[in-house]
Amino acid sequence: MHARGIPSRVPVKIHALQTGKVRIKTAQIEGRGKGIGRQLAIFRDSEWAWVPTFAYAVEHPEGVIVIDTGQGLHLLRHAESLHPYLRWQVDFEMQPEDEIGPRLRALGIGRNDVKKLILTHLHVDHDGGLAHFPNTEIFAARGEIDAASGWGGRLNGYLPQRWPNFFDPKPVDFTCGGLGPFEESHTVTKAGDVIALPLPGHTANHLGVFVETGDDLGTCVLFAGDASYNSAMMQQGKVDGVSPNETLAGETLAKIRKLAAQVPLIYLPAHDPQAAERLLQCRTA
Ligand SMILES: [Zn+2]
């Protein structure tokens, strides 16, 4: 299936960029119970797990496209002003060279090479490296921008007060028609081979980014953000502990499985310990 007709002639190169790691409760990774009980289970849980925080870069003929910006050092340096949930239920760890700017530079990608940045959602471990992209066209789902802005956003654990002054993302509205099991999408590249898809669940307006790699096998990639914390949970339809709407989150995971049945798909969530290795080995979902 070629989603929009013209695959890239030269296969795109994709990089997993680890921007540190985060320690969260196991009941956040895999939800327990029903309704509000799922959130309470996280506070009661005494088991923690460290997971990596990945951002991704696609070397595309139209310029480098980055998906998410990962963690920023400010999360460690100014922890006292974080939302209580982030202070007490989450730990971040990283070194200065883990920020996405240095990670890209190590690959020979400078800040002016990055033409587009797409944010799966605006949680602090996804927008933490925004400062590295002052000259990049930035996209996020319209509803996500609204939810994360202002005092409402701050109360919900977003950090709009730490967004750089230049941050003025273009709202994505998903008006470009369907793709496989998804009824709506937003095409990002002129070639039509990079497509944002609505993946509501983890947040109400969370999105993912689908890429046709242009290789001979028709391999596609889905940058899935926090649609699930790992591939097994997507395959088993297990919803995390923070999704406000468990049913909707489950439906999103079912659509991803349908997509993976239609195309050879590499599934790349932001916190999957196996993501970098899966990418290297081009293992499909
Ligand atoms: Zn998140």
Tab-separated table of C-alpha atoms and ligand atoms in Angstrom:
chain	number	residue	atom	x	y	z
A	1	MET	CA	0.000	0.000	0.000
A	2	HIS	CA	1.389	3.348	-0.982
A	3	ALA	CA	-0.623	5.701	1.144
A	4	ARG	CA	-0.460	8.738	-1.103
A	5	GLY	CA	1.032	7.539	-4.363
A	6	ILE	CA	4.605	8.718	-4.576
A	7	PRO	CA	7.061	6.929	-2.318
A	8	SER	CA	10.467	8.532	-1.778
A	9	ARG	CA	12.958	7.367	-4.414
A	10	VAL	CA	15.778	7.219	-1.873
A	11	PRO	CA	14.808	5.341	1.280
A	12	VAL	CA	14.652	7.716	4.226
A	13	LYS	CA	17.106	7.258	7.075
A	14	ILE	CA	15.599	7.129	10.542
A	15	HIS	CA	17.382	7.750	13.843
A	16	ALA	CA	16.239	6.947	17.380
A	17	LEU	CA	17.587	9.631	19.719
A	18	GLN	CA	17.562	8.744	23.398
A	19	THR	CA	17.135	11.880	25.484
A	20	GLY	CA	17.658	10.263	28.884
A	21	LYS	CA	15.330	8.034	30.839
A	22	VAL	CA	12.340	8.352	33.082
A	23	ARG	CA	11.240	6.300	36.079
A	24	ILE	CA	7.506	5.734	36.326
A	25	LYS	CA	5.168	3.444	38.222
A	26	THR	CA	4.374	0.104	36.606
A	27	ALA	CA	0.655	0.966	37.035
A	28	GLN	CA	1.253	3.961	34.760
A	29	ILE	CA	2.780	1.729	32.077
A	30	GLU	CA	-0.074	-0.783	32.249
A	31	GLY	CA	-3.343	0.449	33.714
A	32	ARG	CA	-5.010	-1.431	36.584
A	33	GLY	CA	-8.681	-1.335	37.463
A	34	LYS	CA	-11.415	0.833	35.978
A	35	GLY	CA	-12.215	4.524	35.687
A	36	ILE	CA	-10.662	6.804	38.305
A	37	GLY	CA	-9.304	3.669	40.021
A	38	ARG	CA	-6.695	3.496	37.273
A	39	GLN	CA	-5.207	6.822	38.331
A	40	LEU	CA	-5.410	5.945	42.046
A	41	ALA	CA	-3.604	2.658	41.346
A	42	ILE	CA	-0.566	4.654	40.183
A	43	PHE	CA	-0.304	6.458	43.536
A	44	ARG	CA	-0.730	3.196	45.453
A	45	ASP	CA	1.792	1.300	43.327
A	46	SER	CA	5.187	0.757	44.967
A	47	GLU	CA	6.835	-0.741	41.868
A	48	TRP	CA	8.853	1.516	39.559
A	49	ALA	CA	10.453	0.965	36.158
A	50	TRP	CA	13.058	2.988	34.265
A	51	VAL	CA	12.234	3.464	30.587
A	52	PRO	CA	14.110	5.378	27.873
A	53	THR	CA	12.705	8.579	26.369
A	54	PHE	CA	13.174	8.623	22.604
A	55	ALA	CA	12.719	11.346	20.041
A	56	TYR	CA	13.160	10.455	16.367
A	57	ALA	CA	14.661	12.072	13.284
A	58	VAL	CA	13.814	11.265	9.652
A	59	GLU	CA	16.356	12.296	7.008
A	60	HIS	CA	13.859	13.105	4.253
A	61	PRO	CA	14.563	14.574	0.785
A	62	GLU	CA	12.467	17.619	1.819
A	63	GLY	CA	14.660	18.193	4.892
A	64	VAL	CA	15.046	16.562	8.273
A	65	ILE	CA	11.789	15.908	10.127
A	66	VAL	CA	11.957	15.447	13.899
A	67	ILE	CA	9.251	13.727	15.926
A	68	ASP	CA	9.094	14.908	19.562
A	69	THR	CA	11.948	16.639	21.371
A	70	GLY	CA	12.338	14.385	24.409
A	71	GLN	CA	13.461	15.475	27.852
A	72	GLY	CA	15.212	18.737	28.692
A	73	LEU	CA	17.691	19.372	31.496
A	74	HIS	CA	15.326	21.961	32.934
A	75	LEU	CA	13.190	19.055	34.207
A	76	LEU	CA	16.035	18.152	36.611
A	77	ARG	CA	17.281	21.660	37.368
A	78	HIS	CA	13.966	23.238	38.300
A	79	ALA	CA	12.120	20.225	39.660
A	80	GLU	CA	10.710	22.223	42.575
A	81	SER	CA	8.264	24.059	40.324
A	82	LEU	CA	6.952	20.949	38.567
A	83	HIS	CA	3.383	19.689	38.909
A	84	PRO	CA	3.103	17.506	42.081
A	85	TYR	CA	2.528	14.410	39.902
A	86	LEU	CA	5.829	14.976	38.111
A	87	ARG	CA	7.639	15.685	41.401
A	88	TRP	CA	6.453	12.637	43.296
A	89	GLN	CA	5.378	9.999	40.745
A	90	VAL	CA	8.050	10.494	38.063
A	91	ASP	CA	11.884	10.739	38.069
A	92	PHE	CA	13.965	11.999	35.176
A	93	GLU	CA	17.595	11.203	34.485
A	94	MET	CA	19.807	12.571	31.724
A	95	GLN	CA	23.157	14.188	30.935
A	96	PRO	CA	23.653	17.468	29.047
A	97	GLU	CA	24.685	15.556	25.899
A	98	ASP	CA	21.356	13.667	25.979
A	99	GLU	CA	19.357	16.742	24.944
A	100	ILE	CA	18.073	16.467	21.394
A	101	GLY	CA	20.252	19.310	20.049
A	102	PRO	CA	23.550	17.567	20.908
A	103	ARG	CA	22.077	14.216	19.834
A	104	LEU	CA	21.304	15.614	16.358
A	105	ARG	CA	24.666	17.373	16.089
A	106	ALA	CA	26.399	14.056	16.818
A	107	LEU	CA	24.705	12.742	13.648
A	108	GLY	CA	25.863	15.775	11.663
A	109	ILE	CA	22.384	17.355	11.705
A	110	GLY	CA	22.449	21.069	12.530
A	111	ARG	CA	19.479	23.089	13.777
A	112	ASN	CA	18.905	24.666	10.353
A	113	ASP	CA	18.719	21.231	8.735
A	114	VAL	CA	15.551	20.401	10.656
A	115	LYS	CA	12.675	21.718	8.554
A	116	LYS	CA	9.745	20.239	10.462
A	117	LEU	CA	9.091	19.170	14.027
A	118	ILE	CA	5.949	17.190	14.819
A	119	LEU	CA	4.912	16.777	18.455
A	120	THR	CA	2.883	13.659	19.293
A	121	HIS	CA	1.627	15.504	22.373
A	122	LEU	CA	2.897	18.208	24.689
A	123	HIS	CA	3.784	16.275	27.844
A	124	VAL	CA	7.031	17.513	29.397
A	125	ASP	CA	9.145	14.582	28.209
A	126	HIS	CA	8.089	15.292	24.599
A	127	ASP	CA	8.386	19.092	24.484
A	128	GLY	CA	11.432	19.315	26.803
A	129	GLY	CA	13.875	20.028	23.946
A	130	LEU	CA	11.864	22.716	22.129
A	131	ALA	CA	14.583	25.312	22.732
A	132	HIS	CA	16.729	23.557	20.098
A	133	PHE	CA	14.285	24.379	17.276
A	134	PRO	CA	13.986	28.165	16.924
A	135	ASN	CA	13.960	28.030	13.097
A	136	THR	CA	11.800	24.958	12.548
A	137	GLU	CA	8.177	24.734	11.453
A	138	ILE	CA	6.461	23.051	14.423
A	139	PHE	CA	3.200	21.076	14.345
A	140	ALA	CA	0.907	19.715	17.066
A	141	ALA	CA	-2.761	18.695	17.135
A	142	ARG	CA	-5.032	21.712	17.617
A	143	GLY	CA	-6.819	20.190	20.625
A	144	GLU	CA	-3.503	19.281	22.248
A	145	ILE	CA	-2.217	22.850	21.967
A	146	ASP	CA	-5.431	24.123	23.569
A	147	ALA	CA	-5.299	21.523	26.363
A	148	ALA	CA	-1.651	22.273	27.192
A	149	SER	CA	-1.879	26.073	27.156
A	150	GLY	CA	-2.468	28.480	30.012
A	151	TRP	CA	-3.476	27.651	33.566
A	152	GLY	CA	-5.626	24.730	32.435
A	153	GLY	CA	-2.545	23.152	30.927
A	154	ARG	CA	-0.449	23.833	34.039
A	155	LEU	CA	-3.056	22.195	36.255
A	156	ASN	CA	-3.009	19.149	34.000
A	157	GLY	CA	0.754	18.726	34.317
A	158	TYR	CA	1.887	20.473	31.130
A	159	LEU	CA	4.611	23.136	31.328
A	160	PRO	CA	3.475	25.947	28.986
A	161	GLN	CA	5.384	28.413	31.198
A	162	ARG	CA	8.633	26.777	29.998
A	163	TRP	CA	7.873	26.915	26.283
A	164	PRO	CA	10.390	29.112	24.455
A	165	ASN	CA	9.023	32.485	23.336
A	166	PHE	CA	9.201	31.485	19.675
A	167	PHE	CA	6.972	28.429	20.246
A	168	ASP	CA	3.888	28.982	18.086
A	169	PRO	CA	2.992	25.555	16.671
A	170	LYS	CA	0.861	25.147	13.564
A	171	PRO	CA	-2.346	23.370	14.602
A	172	VAL	CA	-2.991	20.031	12.882
A	173	ASP	CA	-6.669	19.412	12.048
A	174	PHE	CA	-6.624	16.050	10.168
A	175	THR	CA	-8.482	17.079	7.027
A	176	CYS	CA	-6.521	15.036	4.451
A	177	GLY	CA	-8.745	11.962	4.228
A	178	GLY	CA	-8.287	8.414	5.425
A	179	LEU	CA	-5.340	6.054	5.630
A	180	GLY	CA	-6.003	2.338	6.147
A	181	PRO	CA	-8.131	1.983	9.303
A	182	PHE	CA	-7.798	5.704	10.107
A	183	GLU	CA	-10.637	7.878	8.794
A	184	GLU	CA	-8.673	11.120	8.951
A	185	SER	CA	-5.094	12.232	8.553
A	186	HIS	CA	-2.852	15.204	7.886
A	187	THR	CA	-0.218	14.955	5.156
A	188	VAL	CA	3.050	16.583	6.193
A	189	THR	CA	5.351	16.283	3.149
A	190	LYS	CA	4.854	17.315	-0.484
A	191	ALA	CA	5.695	13.725	-1.468
A	192	GLY	CA	2.800	12.520	0.706
A	193	ASP	CA	4.960	9.961	2.470
A	194	VAL	CA	4.871	11.468	5.980
A	195	ILE	CA	1.385	11.558	7.461
A	196	ALA	CA	0.119	12.565	10.907
A	197	LEU	CA	-2.634	10.293	12.276
A	198	PRO	CA	-4.917	10.909	15.241
A	199	LEU	CA	-4.051	8.438	18.037
A	200	PRO	CA	-6.323	9.647	20.860
A	201	GLY	CA	-5.990	7.892	24.206
A	202	HIS	CA	-2.939	8.793	26.289
A	203	THR	CA	-4.158	12.369	25.786
A	204	ALA	CA	-7.437	13.273	24.080
A	205	ASN	CA	-5.643	14.756	21.051
A	206	HIS	CA	-2.500	12.644	20.912
A	207	LEU	CA	-1.169	11.981	17.376
A	208	GLY	CA	1.240	9.633	15.651
A	209	VAL	CA	3.376	10.025	12.531
A	210	PHE	CA	3.272	7.438	9.742
A	211	VAL	CA	6.208	7.331	7.319
A	212	GLU	CA	6.710	5.312	4.139
A	213	THR	CA	10.428	4.608	4.222
A	214	GLY	CA	10.637	4.158	0.443
A	215	ASP	CA	12.598	0.910	0.684
A	216	ASP	CA	12.022	-2.027	-1.658
A	217	LEU	CA	9.970	-3.922	0.918
A	218	GLY	CA	7.440	-1.116	1.353
A	219	THR	CA	8.427	-0.795	5.004
A	220	CYS	CA	6.492	1.828	6.938
A	221	VAL	CA	7.112	3.315	10.361
A	222	LEU	CA	4.670	4.579	12.948
A	223	PHE	CA	6.128	7.032	15.465
A	224	ALA	CA	3.560	6.362	18.141
A	225	GLY	CA	4.478	8.737	20.976
A	226	ASP	CA	2.778	7.405	24.109
A	227	ALA	CA	-0.034	5.491	22.342
A	228	SER	CA	1.424	2.623	24.375
A	229	TYR	CA	4.652	2.355	26.357
A	230	ASN	CA	5.844	-0.614	24.320
A	231	SER	CA	4.986	-2.810	21.362
A	232	ALA	CA	3.643	-5.749	23.397
A	233	MET	CA	1.018	-3.533	25.013
A	234	MET	CA	-0.144	-2.334	21.619
A	235	GLN	CA	-0.357	-5.917	20.362
A	236	GLN	CA	-2.272	-7.042	23.461
A	237	GLY	CA	-4.537	-3.986	23.480
A	238	LYS	CA	-3.448	-3.024	27.010
A	239	VAL	CA	-4.112	0.626	27.850
A	240	ASP	CA	-1.775	2.645	30.095
A	241	GLY	CA	-2.788	3.969	33.518
A	242	VAL	CA	-3.046	7.656	32.586
A	243	SER	CA	-5.325	7.587	29.522
A	244	PRO	CA	-8.422	9.583	30.477
A	245	ASN	CA	-10.641	7.503	28.173
A	246	GLU	CA	-9.754	3.821	28.314
A	247	THR	CA	-12.236	2.806	25.585
A	248	LEU	CA	-10.943	5.380	23.125
A	249	ALA	CA	-7.332	4.409	23.891
A	250	GLY	CA	-8.187	0.746	23.262
A	251	GLU	CA	-9.820	1.618	19.928
A	252	THR	CA	-6.671	3.479	18.881
A	253	LEU	CA	-4.512	0.438	19.675
A	254	ALA	CA	-6.903	-1.742	17.633
A	255	LYS	CA	-6.536	0.611	14.646
A	256	ILE	CA	-2.745	0.416	14.921
A	257	ARG	CA	-2.948	-3.387	14.849
A	258	LYS	CA	-5.140	-3.174	11.726
A	259	LEU	CA	-2.609	-0.863	10.087
A	260	ALA	CA	0.188	-3.300	10.978
A	261	ALA	CA	-1.835	-6.062	9.260
A	262	GLN	CA	-2.014	-3.990	6.060
A	263	VAL	CA	1.596	-2.794	5.711
A	264	PRO	CA	4.978	-3.971	7.015
A	265	LEU	CA	5.094	-1.641	10.006
A	266	ILE	CA	7.859	-0.744	12.455
A	267	TYR	CA	6.134	0.478	15.625
A	268	LEU	CA	8.171	3.094	17.479
A	269	PRO	CA	6.696	4.470	20.701
A	270	ALA	CA	8.674	7.030	22.717
A	271	HIS	CA	9.431	4.867	25.770
A	272	ASP	CA	9.836	1.360	24.361
A	273	PRO	CA	13.135	-0.145	25.617
A	274	GLN	CA	13.304	-2.187	22.388
A	275	ALA	CA	12.550	0.657	19.968
A	276	ALA	CA	16.110	1.503	18.914
A	277	GLU	CA	16.974	-2.134	18.378
A	278	ARG	CA	13.734	-2.765	16.446
A	279	LEU	CA	14.608	0.100	14.149
A	280	LEU	CA	18.133	-1.198	13.571
A	281	GLN	CA	16.885	-4.643	12.731
A	282	CYS	CA	13.875	-3.296	10.793
A	283	ARG	CA	11.648	-5.724	12.618
A	284	THR	CA	8.069	-5.129	11.650
A	285	ALA	CA	5.140	-5.178	14.052
B	1	ZN	ZN	2.844	11.455	27.618
